[in-house]
Coordinates of N, CA and C in Angstrom, one line a residue:
M1 N 140.4 35.3 49.6 CA 139.6 36.2 48.8 C 140.2 37.5 48.1
A2 N 140.4 37.0 46.9 CA 141.3 38.0 46.5 C 140.6 39.3 47.0
L3 N 141.3 40.3 46.7 CA 140.0 41.3 47.2 C 139.6 42.1 45.5
L4 N 139.0 42.9 44.6 CA 138.8 43.1 43.6 C 138.8 45.2 44.2
Y5 N 140.1 45.3 42.8 CA 139.6 46.9 42.5 C 139.2 47.1 41.7
Y6 N 138.8 48.7 42.2 CA 138.2 49.5 40.7 C 139.2 50.6 40.2
R7 N 138.8 50.9 38.5 CA 139.6 52.2 39.3 C 138.3 53.3 38.8
V8 N 139.1 54.4 39.0 CA 137.6 55.8 38.8 C 136.4 56.3 37.9
D9 N 136.9 55.8 36.9 CA 135.4 55.2 36.2 C 134.3 54.6 36.6
V10 N 135.4 53.3 36.7 CA 133.9 52.2 37.0 C 133.2 52.5 38.7
V11 N 134.4 53.0 39.6 CA 133.7 53.7 40.8 C 132.9 55.0 40.5
L12 N 133.3 55.8 39.5 CA 132.3 57.2 39.4 C 130.6 56.2 39.0
E13 N 130.6 55.2 37.7 CA 129.4 54.5 37.4 C 128.8 54.4 38.1
R14 N 129.4 53.2 39.0 CA 128.1 52.9 40.1 C 128.2 53.4 41.2
L15 N 128.6 54.6 41.4 CA 127.7 55.5 42.4 C 127.2 56.4 41.7
D16 N 127.0 56.6 40.4 CA 126.5 58.0 40.0 C 126.9 59.3 40.3
L17 N 128.4 59.3 40.6 CA 128.4 60.9 40.5 C 129.2 61.2 39.6
T18 N 129.4 62.6 39.3 CA 130.2 62.6 38.3 C 131.8 63.3 38.9
R19 N 132.9 63.3 38.5 CA 134.2 63.5 38.2 C 134.5 65.1 39.5
S20 N 134.1 65.9 39.4 CA 134.1 66.8 40.5 C 133.8 66.2 41.9
Q21 N 132.4 65.4 41.7 CA 132.4 65.4 43.1 C 133.2 64.2 43.7
W22 N 133.5 63.3 43.1 CA 134.6 62.7 43.1 C 135.6 63.5 44.1
R23 N 136.4 65.0 43.1 CA 137.4 64.8 43.4 C 137.4 65.7 44.3
R24 N 136.2 66.4 45.2 CA 135.4 66.9 46.2 C 135.9 66.1 47.2
Y25 N 135.3 65.0 47.8 CA 135.7 63.6 48.6 C 136.6 63.2 48.9
L26 N 137.8 63.7 47.4 CA 139.1 63.8 47.9 C 139.7 64.2 48.1
Q27 N 139.8 65.0 47.9 CA 140.2 66.3 48.7 C 140.3 66.8 50.0
A28 N 138.5 66.6 50.5 CA 138.6 66.5 51.6 C 139.4 66.2 53.0
G29 N 139.6 64.5 51.9 CA 139.7 63.5 52.4 C 138.8 62.3 53.3
L30 N 137.7 62.7 53.1 CA 135.8 61.7 53.0 C 136.6 60.4 52.8
I31 N 137.2 60.1 51.2 CA 137.6 59.1 51.1 C 139.2 59.4 50.6
A32 N 139.7 58.3 50.8 CA 141.0 58.1 49.9 C 141.1 56.4 49.0
A33 N 141.9 55.7 48.8 CA 141.7 54.2 47.8 C 142.8 53.6 48.7
S34 N 142.4 52.7 48.8 CA 143.5 50.8 49.3 C 144.5 50.6 48.4
G35 N 143.5 51.3 47.0 CA 143.8 50.0 46.0 C 145.2 50.6 45.6
E36 N 147.0 49.4 45.2 CA 147.5 49.9 44.9 C 147.7 50.0 43.4
P37 N 147.5 51.0 42.8 CA 147.6 51.4 41.4 C 148.4 50.5 40.7
E38 N 148.0 50.1 38.9 CA 148.2 48.5 37.8 C 149.7 48.9 38.1
K39 N 150.0 50.2 37.2 CA 151.6 50.6 37.1 C 152.1 51.4 37.9
A40 N 153.2 51.7 38.1 CA 153.8 52.9 39.1 C 153.3 54.1 38.7
G41 N 152.7 54.6 39.7 CA 152.9 56.2 39.3 C 151.0 56.5 37.7
G42 N 150.6 55.2 38.0 CA 149.4 55.3 37.8 C 148.6 55.7 38.2
P43 N 147.4 56.2 37.8 CA 145.5 55.7 39.2 C 145.4 55.4 39.7
P44 N 145.3 55.5 41.3 CA 145.3 54.8 42.1 C 143.3 54.2 41.5
R45 N 143.6 53.4 42.9 CA 142.3 51.7 42.5 C 142.2 52.0 43.9
F46 N 140.0 51.2 44.1 CA 139.4 51.7 45.3 C 138.9 49.8 45.5
T47 N 139.0 50.2 47.0 CA 138.6 48.6 46.6 C 136.8 48.6 47.5
E48 N 135.8 47.4 47.4 CA 134.7 47.2 48.3 C 134.5 48.6 48.9
A49 N 135.7 48.3 50.4 CA 135.4 49.2 51.6 C 135.4 50.4 50.9
D50 N 136.2 51.0 50.0 CA 136.2 52.3 49.5 C 135.0 53.2 49.5
L51 N 134.3 51.5 47.9 CA 132.9 51.9 48.4 C 131.8 52.3 49.1
R52 N 131.9 51.0 49.7 CA 131.1 51.6 50.8 C 131.1 52.6 51.9
R53 N 132.5 53.0 52.3 CA 132.6 55.0 52.7 C 132.2 55.6 52.0
A54 N 132.2 55.7 50.8 CA 131.7 56.5 49.8 C 130.3 56.7 49.1
R55 N 129.7 55.2 49.5 CA 128.3 55.4 49.7 C 127.6 55.9 50.8
R56 N 128.6 55.9 52.0 CA 128.1 56.0 53.3 C 127.9 58.2 53.6
T57 N 129.1 58.2 52.4 CA 129.4 59.1 52.3 C 127.8 60.4 51.7
L58 N 128.0 59.5 50.5 CA 127.3 60.2 49.7 C 125.5 60.5 50.3
R59 N 125.2 58.4 50.3 CA 123.9 59.5 51.3 C 123.5 60.2 52.7
L60 N 124.8 60.8 53.0 CA 124.4 61.5 53.9 C 124.7 63.3 53.5
E61 N 124.9 62.9 52.3 CA 125.5 64.1 51.8 C 123.8 64.5 50.7
R62 N 123.0 63.7 50.1 CA 121.6 63.6 49.0 C 120.4 63.5 50.5
D63 N 120.7 62.4 51.7 CA 119.2 62.4 52.1 C 119.2 62.8 53.6
L64 N 120.2 63.7 53.3 CA 120.6 64.3 55.1 C 120.9 65.2 55.3
G65 N 121.2 65.8 53.6 CA 121.7 67.5 53.5 C 122.7 67.5 54.1
L66 N 124.1 67.1 54.7 CA 124.7 67.5 54.9 C 125.5 68.1 53.7
N67 N 126.0 69.1 54.6 CA 127.6 70.2 53.9 C 128.5 69.4 53.9
L68 N 129.7 70.3 53.2 CA 131.1 69.6 53.3 C 131.6 69.0 54.7
A69 N 131.1 70.6 55.6 CA 132.0 70.2 57.0 C 131.1 69.9 57.7
G70 N 129.9 69.3 58.1 CA 129.0 67.9 58.7 C 129.2 66.6 57.8
L71 N 129.6 66.5 56.4 CA 130.3 65.7 56.1 C 132.0 65.1 56.9
E72 N 132.3 65.9 57.4 CA 134.0 66.0 57.6 C 133.7 65.2 58.9
V73 N 132.5 66.2 59.6 CA 132.3 65.6 61.2 C 131.6 64.4 61.3
A74 N 131.1 64.3 60.4 CA 129.8 62.9 60.4 C 130.9 61.8 60.5
M75 N 131.9 61.5 59.4 CA 133.0 60.2 58.7 C 133.7 60.4 60.2
R76 N 134.2 60.8 60.7 CA 135.0 61.4 61.8 C 134.1 61.2 63.0
M77 N 133.0 61.1 62.8 CA 132.2 60.6 64.4 C 132.3 58.4 63.6
I78 N 131.9 58.4 63.2 CA 131.3 57.2 62.5 C 132.9 56.8 62.3
D79 N 134.1 56.8 62.2 CA 135.6 56.5 62.0 C 135.4 56.0 63.7
Q80 N 135.1 56.7 64.7 CA 135.8 56.6 66.0 C 134.7 55.0 66.3
I81 N 133.3 55.5 66.0 CA 132.4 54.0 66.5 C 133.1 52.9 66.2
E82 N 133.2 52.8 65.1 CA 134.1 51.3 64.2 C 135.0 51.1 65.4
A83 N 136.6 52.1 65.3 CA 137.6 52.3 66.0 C 137.1 50.9 67.3
L84 N 136.0 51.8 68.0 CA 135.7 51.2 69.5 C 135.1 50.4 69.0
R85 N 133.9 49.9 68.3 CA 133.8 48.5 67.8 C 135.0 47.2 67.6
R86 N 136.0 47.4 66.9 CA 136.8 46.2 67.0 C 137.9 46.5 68.3
Q87 N 137.9 47.8 68.7 CA 138.4 47.7 70.4 C 137.9 46.3 71.3
L88 N 136.0 47.0 70.8 CA 135.5 46.1 72.2 C 135.5 44.9 71.6
A89 N 135.6 44.4 69.9 CA 135.3 42.7 69.8 C 136.7 42.3 69.8
E90 N 137.4 42.8 69.7 CA 139.3 42.4 70.4 C 139.1 41.7 72.4
R91 N 138.1 42.5 73.3 CA 138.4 41.8 74.0 C 137.4 39.8 74.5

């Protein structure tokens, strides 16, 4: 199955985010683009997995009130848990 890629403007609309919020998440390393730009040097594109991660980050901020430092810690822990799950699934 082919991956779907989204431009930033589509991501912002789907997640109801402002550009400044999105930039803050990107700069903090909470999210990153997985998709290759359409053209060399073009803007990055984002996958469904990127959107899921952004939604999770957004929920932690909006629903639990985590600040940027808290988001970084929480997302790092979630990443570690997911890595451990993958390791266990391989056994």
